[in-house]
């Protein structure tokens, strides 16, 4: 027998638990909307880079196309990462941490970065399709791979950005942190993407997919173990 | 004298004396470098010039055999010894070969009462115009080879590797020690995060610095080895490059520490990064190289620690070498930790 009042209460508790997270997420989106020129800059960078690739390489081979795709993604992820905790100066942090739990703040950043990275993936795909359409692979399969990568990357970027905010808080420092940490995930994704481009099916590459998913899980688990220790003070 | 304190250090020194003396002084087993010509025909006289490594052909009695895949043998008719490393062996190859195909590979085995027996597998290619297995088996069955065995411990002879096989004791052991140190540093980082005791952070930092030193030495010894065996100081082998990238991760750790001045914050942030760093290098060194072709054993389908690349004589030095390098790593990191602690104490007194 289902107890309707119990079910409603449970839903209410879940909703109350989610409220700070939703508020933080809406803050991120509003912040983005108010500073739309930053997103515009990102789009202009992407368009410019794709045109340059088209201009200098013409029609690249599959492996080169794949490499260019993930290099573009990497550059844009630095750009995204540099903005994640950029408002998180010490004075502001003291106020924010009294209002919301740092884990909620981190989680909202991760979700927001995940959203941005996935958007960037689609945008790069579209731009590449426009300028260098030398590859035929199903967008759905490609996006599934991107989502898998973005799960881990969003945590890594938010984590590195947090470390950067607590340390020097400059973009170069952030790049030094993100690049080596993200390489294992990017490397495995690059290998899997190569297989997809060579005509393999997404679910036919399960051994590689499992490795990426496993690394994602490790990163997520570690982040949520380590973050409370960092912000404890 | 505090024996408990010195005992394991003395053991480390003894292990290193053993590893260096045994690893560098025990000779390689003799082996065949080259045979000329490498092709012959059934029914013809075949004069083989054999160039060997680490042999003393002028001492003891020598026999040379040709062996088929199914263990049929013929023995040399006569042989001329030019010097300790070169001999010519003449064979009367029977009219038929003990193989169903017209072209097949045969091994050359040299048995010496002084050097023992050694082989170059599948190097000689023999051809025949027609196949007669029954007659071939009769012609190739008259020999019952007896090989002299050596009681002395010698390292295996491997074509391409030659004396550089000894680098196994140093190159591979350095990586093992590096991972042991990184594992210990992650343990101390975790302890720091859970207890806030600065000692743990200093230990983790010292262990990471020692691990980086071992990693760089591992890269240097690997590069030296690559130059000799693969002909280049640096190749685009995936394991080589992933190892270099893993060093970059720890370079980022050092940069991170240098970027924060406040001691507690530095310790906290770098401990968190250190935990992540080890997780990042596991896929780099152990997973990615297995997904692509690699020249390294244990990657890209190559076997590792199999009988082909690691025999019992090597294991007798390799395992102590790994233990020795791990102990040396902890010794060095202990010194670095104590130096850092003194440095902090002096800074405290000055301020």
PDB file of N, CA, C and O in Angstrom, chain B residues 115-158:
ATOM      1  N   UNK B 115      81.007 -23.749 -23.423  1.00  0.00           N
ATOM      2  CA  UNK B 115      80.006 -22.679 -23.299  1.00  0.00           C
ATOM      3  C   UNK B 115      78.587 -23.190 -23.066  1.00  0.00           C
ATOM      4  O   UNK B 115      77.684 -22.386 -22.790  1.00  0.00           O
ATOM      5  N   UNK B 116      78.348 -24.488 -23.246  1.00  0.00           N
ATOM      6  CA  UNK B 116      76.984 -25.005 -23.175  1.00  0.00           C
ATOM      7  C   UNK B 116      76.322 -24.908 -24.540  1.00  0.00           C
ATOM      8  O   UNK B 116      76.983 -24.666 -25.549  1.00  0.00           O
ATOM      9  N   UNK B 117      75.004 -25.083 -24.585  1.00  0.00           N
ATOM     10  CA  UNK B 117      74.290 -25.071 -25.869  1.00  0.00           C
ATOM     11  C   UNK B 117      73.538 -23.755 -26.030  1.00  0.00           C
ATOM     12  O   UNK B 117      73.034 -23.203 -25.055  1.00  0.00           O
ATOM     13  N   UNK B 118      73.477 -23.272 -27.260  1.00  0.00           N
ATOM     14  CA  UNK B 118      72.700 -22.054 -27.526  1.00  0.00           C
ATOM     15  C   UNK B 118      72.114 -22.120 -28.932  1.00  0.00           C
ATOM     16  O   UNK B 118      72.617 -22.835 -29.797  1.00  0.00           O
ATOM     17  N   UNK B 119      71.066 -21.371 -29.136  1.00  0.00           N
ATOM     18  CA  UNK B 119      70.241 -21.545 -30.331  1.00  0.00           C
ATOM     19  C   UNK B 119      69.890 -20.200 -30.949  1.00  0.00           C
ATOM     20  O   UNK B 119      69.790 -19.188 -30.255  1.00  0.00           O
ATOM     21  N   UNK B 120      69.722 -20.219 -32.277  1.00  0.00           N
ATOM     22  CA  UNK B 120      69.078 -19.075 -32.936  1.00  0.00           C
ATOM     23  C   UNK B 120      67.840 -19.651 -33.617  1.00  0.00           C
ATOM     24  O   UNK B 120      67.929 -20.434 -34.571  1.00  0.00           O
ATOM     25  N   UNK B 121      66.659 -19.357 -33.089  1.00  0.00           N
ATOM     26  CA  UNK B 121      65.466 -20.054 -33.580  1.00  0.00           C
ATOM     27  C   UNK B 121      64.949 -19.533 -34.925  1.00  0.00           C
ATOM     28  O   UNK B 121      64.879 -18.327 -35.137  1.00  0.00           O
ATOM     29  N   UNK B 122      64.612 -20.476 -35.800  1.00  0.00           N
ATOM     30  CA  UNK B 122      63.935 -20.177 -37.064  1.00  0.00           C
ATOM     31  C   UNK B 122      64.667 -19.253 -38.005  1.00  0.00           C
ATOM     32  O   UNK B 122      64.045 -18.599 -38.845  1.00  0.00           O
ATOM     33  N   UNK B 123      65.977 -19.178 -37.879  1.00  0.00           N
ATOM     34  CA  UNK B 123      66.722 -18.199 -38.683  1.00  0.00           C
ATOM     35  C   UNK B 123      67.063 -18.740 -40.077  1.00  0.00           C
ATOM     36  O   UNK B 123      67.195 -17.973 -41.024  1.00  0.00           O
ATOM     37  N   UNK B 124      67.223 -20.077 -40.180  1.00  0.00           N
ATOM     38  CA  UNK B 124      67.622 -20.682 -41.465  1.00  0.00           C
ATOM     39  C   UNK B 124      66.367 -21.103 -42.240  1.00  0.00           C
ATOM     40  O   UNK B 124      65.488 -21.780 -41.696  1.00  0.00           O
ATOM     41  N   UNK B 125      66.312 -20.688 -43.507  1.00  0.00           N
ATOM     42  CA  UNK B 125      65.168 -21.080 -44.347  1.00  0.00           C
ATOM     43  C   UNK B 125      65.650 -22.080 -45.385  1.00  0.00           C
ATOM     44  O   UNK B 125      66.581 -21.803 -46.158  1.00  0.00           O
ATOM     45  N   UNK B 126      65.036 -23.281 -45.361  1.00  0.00           N
ATOM     46  CA  UNK B 126      65.414 -24.315 -46.316  1.00  0.00           C
ATOM     47  C   UNK B 126      64.244 -24.562 -47.270  1.00  0.00           C
ATOM     48  O   UNK B 126      63.073 -24.500 -46.878  1.00  0.00           O
ATOM     49  N   UNK B 127      64.568 -24.850 -48.528  1.00  0.00           N
ATOM     50  CA  UNK B 127      63.512 -25.110 -49.513  1.00  0.00           C
ATOM     51  C   UNK B 127      63.720 -26.479 -50.152  1.00  0.00           C
ATOM     52  O   UNK B 127      64.833 -27.019 -50.138  1.00  0.00           O
ATOM     53  N   UNK B 128      62.646 -27.042 -50.682  1.00  0.00           N
ATOM     54  CA  UNK B 128      62.735 -28.342 -51.368  1.00  0.00           C
ATOM     55  C   UNK B 128      61.819 -28.320 -52.588  1.00  0.00           C
ATOM     56  O   UNK B 128      60.804 -27.612 -52.606  1.00  0.00           O
ATOM     57  N   UNK B 129      62.185 -29.120 -53.613  1.00  0.00           N
ATOM     58  CA  UNK B 129      61.373 -29.129 -54.841  1.00  0.00           C
ATOM     59  C   UNK B 129      60.165 -30.024 -54.682  1.00  0.00           C
ATOM     60  O   UNK B 129      59.077 -29.735 -55.168  1.00  0.00           O
ATOM     61  N   UNK B 130      60.348 -31.196 -54.023  1.00  0.00           N
ATOM     62  CA  UNK B 130      59.217 -32.106 -53.832  1.00  0.00           C
ATOM     63  C   UNK B 130      59.176 -32.575 -52.386  1.00  0.00           C
ATOM     64  O   UNK B 130      60.194 -32.557 -51.688  1.00  0.00           O
ATOM     65  N   UNK B 131      57.982 -32.997 -51.946  1.00  0.00           N
ATOM     66  CA  UNK B 131      57.800 -33.381 -50.545  1.00  0.00           C
ATOM     67  C   UNK B 131      57.689 -34.904 -50.434  1.00  0.00           C
ATOM     68  O   UNK B 131      56.942 -35.542 -51.171  1.00  0.00           O
ATOM     69  N   UNK B 132      58.491 -35.479 -49.533  1.00  0.00           N
ATOM     70  CA  UNK B 132      58.370 -36.914 -49.221  1.00  0.00           C
ATOM     71  C   UNK B 132      58.632 -37.051 -47.715  1.00  0.00           C
ATOM     72  O   UNK B 132      59.776 -37.207 -47.279  1.00  0.00           O
ATOM     73  N   UNK B 133      57.562 -36.968 -46.952  1.00  0.00           N
ATOM     74  CA  UNK B 133      57.710 -36.898 -45.492  1.00  0.00           C
ATOM     75  C   UNK B 133      58.324 -38.168 -44.894  1.00  0.00           C
ATOM     76  O   UNK B 133      59.167 -38.107 -44.000  1.00  0.00           O
ATOM     77  N   UNK B 134      57.912 -39.355 -45.413  1.00  0.00           N
ATOM     78  CA  UNK B 134      58.418 -40.609 -44.846  1.00  0.00           C
ATOM     79  C   UNK B 134      59.930 -40.706 -45.015  1.00  0.00           C
ATOM     80  O   UNK B 134      60.674 -41.016 -44.074  1.00  0.00           O
ATOM     81  N   UNK B 135      60.373 -40.413 -46.231  1.00  0.00           N
ATOM     82  CA  UNK B 135      61.801 -40.479 -46.516  1.00  0.00           C
ATOM     83  C   UNK B 135      62.563 -39.393 -45.716  1.00  0.00           C
ATOM     84  O   UNK B 135      63.643 -39.652 -45.171  1.00  0.00           O
ATOM     85  N   UNK B 136      61.944 -38.214 -45.634  1.00  0.00           N
ATOM     86  CA  UNK B 136      62.576 -37.107 -44.910  1.00  0.00           C
ATOM     87  C   UNK B 136      62.773 -37.457 -43.443  1.00  0.00           C
ATOM     88  O   UNK B 136      63.844 -37.220 -42.869  1.00  0.00           O
ATOM     89  N   UNK B 137      61.724 -38.055 -42.848  1.00  0.00           N
ATOM     90  CA  UNK B 137      61.826 -38.390 -41.420  1.00  0.00           C
ATOM     91  C   UNK B 137      62.914 -39.439 -41.187  1.00  0.00           C
ATOM     92  O   UNK B 137      63.612 -39.413 -40.185  1.00  0.00           O
ATOM     93  N   UNK B 138      63.078 -40.353 -42.142  1.00  0.00           N
ATOM     94  CA  UNK B 138      64.135 -41.359 -42.015  1.00  0.00           C
ATOM     95  C   UNK B 138      65.515 -40.687 -42.101  1.00  0.00           C
ATOM     96  O   UNK B 138      66.394 -40.947 -41.291  1.00  0.00           O
ATOM     97  N   UNK B 139      65.659 -39.757 -43.067  1.00  0.00           N
ATOM     98  CA  UNK B 139      66.952 -39.096 -43.270  1.00  0.00           C
ATOM     99  C   UNK B 139      67.333 -38.172 -42.114  1.00  0.00           C
ATOM    100  O   UNK B 139      68.507 -37.961 -41.832  1.00  0.00           O
ATOM    101  N   UNK B 140      66.319 -37.581 -41.463  1.00  0.00           N
ATOM    102  CA  UNK B 140      66.575 -36.598 -40.406  1.00  0.00           C
ATOM    103  C   UNK B 140      66.541 -37.230 -39.000  1.00  0.00           C
ATOM    104  O   UNK B 140      66.628 -36.513 -38.007  1.00  0.00           O
ATOM    105  N   UNK B 141      66.426 -38.579 -38.924  1.00  0.00           N
ATOM    106  CA  UNK B 141      66.252 -39.196 -37.597  1.00  0.00           C
ATOM    107  C   UNK B 141      67.513 -39.787 -36.994  1.00  0.00           C
ATOM    108  O   UNK B 141      67.509 -40.250 -35.870  1.00  0.00           O
ATOM    109  N   UNK B 142      68.602 -39.778 -37.738  1.00  0.00           N
ATOM    110  CA  UNK B 142      69.791 -40.472 -37.266  1.00  0.00           C
ATOM    111  C   UNK B 142      70.544 -39.791 -36.120  1.00  0.00           C
ATOM    112  O   UNK B 142      71.468 -40.366 -35.553  1.00  0.00           O
ATOM    113  N   UNK B 143      70.153 -38.612 -35.752  1.00  0.00           N
ATOM    114  CA  UNK B 143      70.936 -37.842 -34.762  1.00  0.00           C
ATOM    115  C   UNK B 143      70.233 -37.822 -33.415  1.00  0.00           C
ATOM    116  O   UNK B 143      69.032 -37.580 -33.325  1.00  0.00           O
ATOM    117  N   UNK B 144      70.989 -38.098 -32.355  1.00  0.00           N
ATOM    118  CA  UNK B 144      70.442 -38.002 -30.996  1.00  0.00           C
ATOM    119  C   UNK B 144      71.304 -36.994 -30.235  1.00  0.00           C
ATOM    120  O   UNK B 144      72.317 -37.362 -29.643  1.00  0.00           O
ATOM    121  N   UNK B 145      70.939 -35.715 -30.295  1.00  0.00           N
ATOM    122  CA  UNK B 145      71.847 -34.699 -29.742  1.00  0.00           C
ATOM    123  C   UNK B 145      71.945 -34.739 -28.216  1.00  0.00           C
ATOM    124  O   UNK B 145      70.947 -34.911 -27.532  1.00  0.00           O
ATOM    125  N   UNK B 146      73.166 -34.589 -27.739  1.00  0.00           N
ATOM    126  CA  UNK B 146      73.405 -34.479 -26.284  1.00  0.00           C
ATOM    127  C   UNK B 146      74.032 -33.103 -26.042  1.00  0.00           C
ATOM    128  O   UNK B 146      75.038 -32.782 -26.658  1.00  0.00           O
ATOM    129  N   UNK B 147      73.403 -32.338 -25.166  1.00  0.00           N
ATOM    130  CA  UNK B 147      73.910 -30.974 -24.940  1.00  0.00           C
ATOM    131  C   UNK B 147      74.585 -30.858 -23.584  1.00  0.00           C
ATOM    132  O   UNK B 147      74.072 -31.377 -22.594  1.00  0.00           O
ATOM    133  N   UNK B 148      75.685 -30.125 -23.592  1.00  0.00           N
ATOM    134  CA  UNK B 148      76.366 -29.861 -22.321  1.00  0.00           C
ATOM    135  C   UNK B 148      75.610 -28.749 -21.603  1.00  0.00           C
ATOM    136  O   UNK B 148      75.165 -27.789 -22.233  1.00  0.00           O
ATOM    137  N   UNK B 149      75.429 -28.888 -20.309  1.00  0.00           N
ATOM    138  CA  UNK B 149      74.725 -27.830 -19.580  1.00  0.00           C
ATOM    139  C   UNK B 149      75.720 -27.068 -18.697  1.00  0.00           C
ATOM    140  O   UNK B 149      76.722 -27.620 -18.249  1.00  0.00           O
ATOM    141  N   UNK B 150      75.413 -25.807 -18.459  1.00  0.00           N
ATOM    142  CA  UNK B 150      76.301 -24.961 -17.656  1.00  0.00           C
ATOM    143  C   UNK B 150      75.737 -24.801 -16.257  1.00  0.00           C
ATOM    144  O   UNK B 150      74.547 -24.572 -16.097  1.00  0.00           O
ATOM    145  N   UNK B 151      76.594 -24.901 -15.272  1.00  0.00           N
ATOM    146  CA  UNK B 151      76.093 -24.737 -13.902  1.00  0.00           C
ATOM    147  C   UNK B 151      76.194 -23.284 -13.445  1.00  0.00           C
ATOM    148  O   UNK B 151      75.524 -22.867 -12.520  1.00  0.00           O
ATOM    149  N   UNK B 152      77.043 -22.488 -14.112  1.00  0.00           N
ATOM    150  CA  UNK B 152      77.246 -21.090 -13.694  1.00  0.00           C
ATOM    151  C   UNK B 152      76.014 -20.241 -14.007  1.00  0.00           C
ATOM    152  O   UNK B 152      75.342 -20.466 -15.012  1.00  0.00           O
ATOM    153  N   UNK B 153      75.738 -19.265 -13.105  1.00  0.00           N
ATOM    154  CA  UNK B 153      74.619 -18.352 -13.350  1.00  0.00           C
ATOM    155  C   UNK B 153      75.012 -17.339 -14.415  1.00  0.00           C
ATOM    156  O   UNK B 153      76.047 -16.684 -14.310  1.00  0.00           O
ATOM    157  N   UNK B 154      74.192 -17.261 -15.456  1.00  0.00           N
ATOM    158  CA  UNK B 154      74.444 -16.280 -16.522  1.00  0.00           C
ATOM    159  C   UNK B 154      73.121 -15.663 -16.939  1.00  0.00           C
ATOM    160  O   UNK B 154      72.074 -16.303 -16.860  1.00  0.00           O
ATOM    161  N   UNK B 155      73.173 -14.409 -17.381  1.00  0.00           N
ATOM    162  CA  UNK B 155      71.950 -13.747 -17.849  1.00  0.00           C
ATOM    163  C   UNK B 155      71.665 -14.176 -19.283  1.00  0.00           C
ATOM    164  O   UNK B 155      72.591 -14.486 -20.032  1.00  0.00           O
ATOM    165  N   UNK B 156      70.368 -14.158 -19.658  1.00  0.00           N
ATOM    166  CA  UNK B 156      70.047 -14.636 -21.010  1.00  0.00           C
ATOM    167  C   UNK B 156      70.565 -13.693 -22.097  1.00  0.00           C
ATOM    168  O   UNK B 156      70.618 -12.478 -21.895  1.00  0.00           O
ATOM    169  N   UNK B 157      70.929 -14.314 -23.220  1.00  0.00           N
ATOM    170  CA  UNK B 157      71.339 -13.530 -24.378  1.00  0.00           C
ATOM    171  C   UNK B 157      70.091 -13.267 -25.214  1.00  0.00           C
ATOM    172  O   UNK B 157      69.335 -14.180 -25.516  1.00  0.00           O
ATOM    173  N   UNK B 158      69.829 -12.005 -25.530  1.00  0.00           N
ATOM    174  CA  UNK B 158      68.702 -11.661 -26.398  1.00  0.00           C
ATOM    175  C   UNK B 158      69.208 -10.801 -27.541  1.00  0.00           C
ATOM    176  O   UNK B 158      69.903  -9.801 -27.302  1.00  0.00           O
TER     177      UNK B 158
END
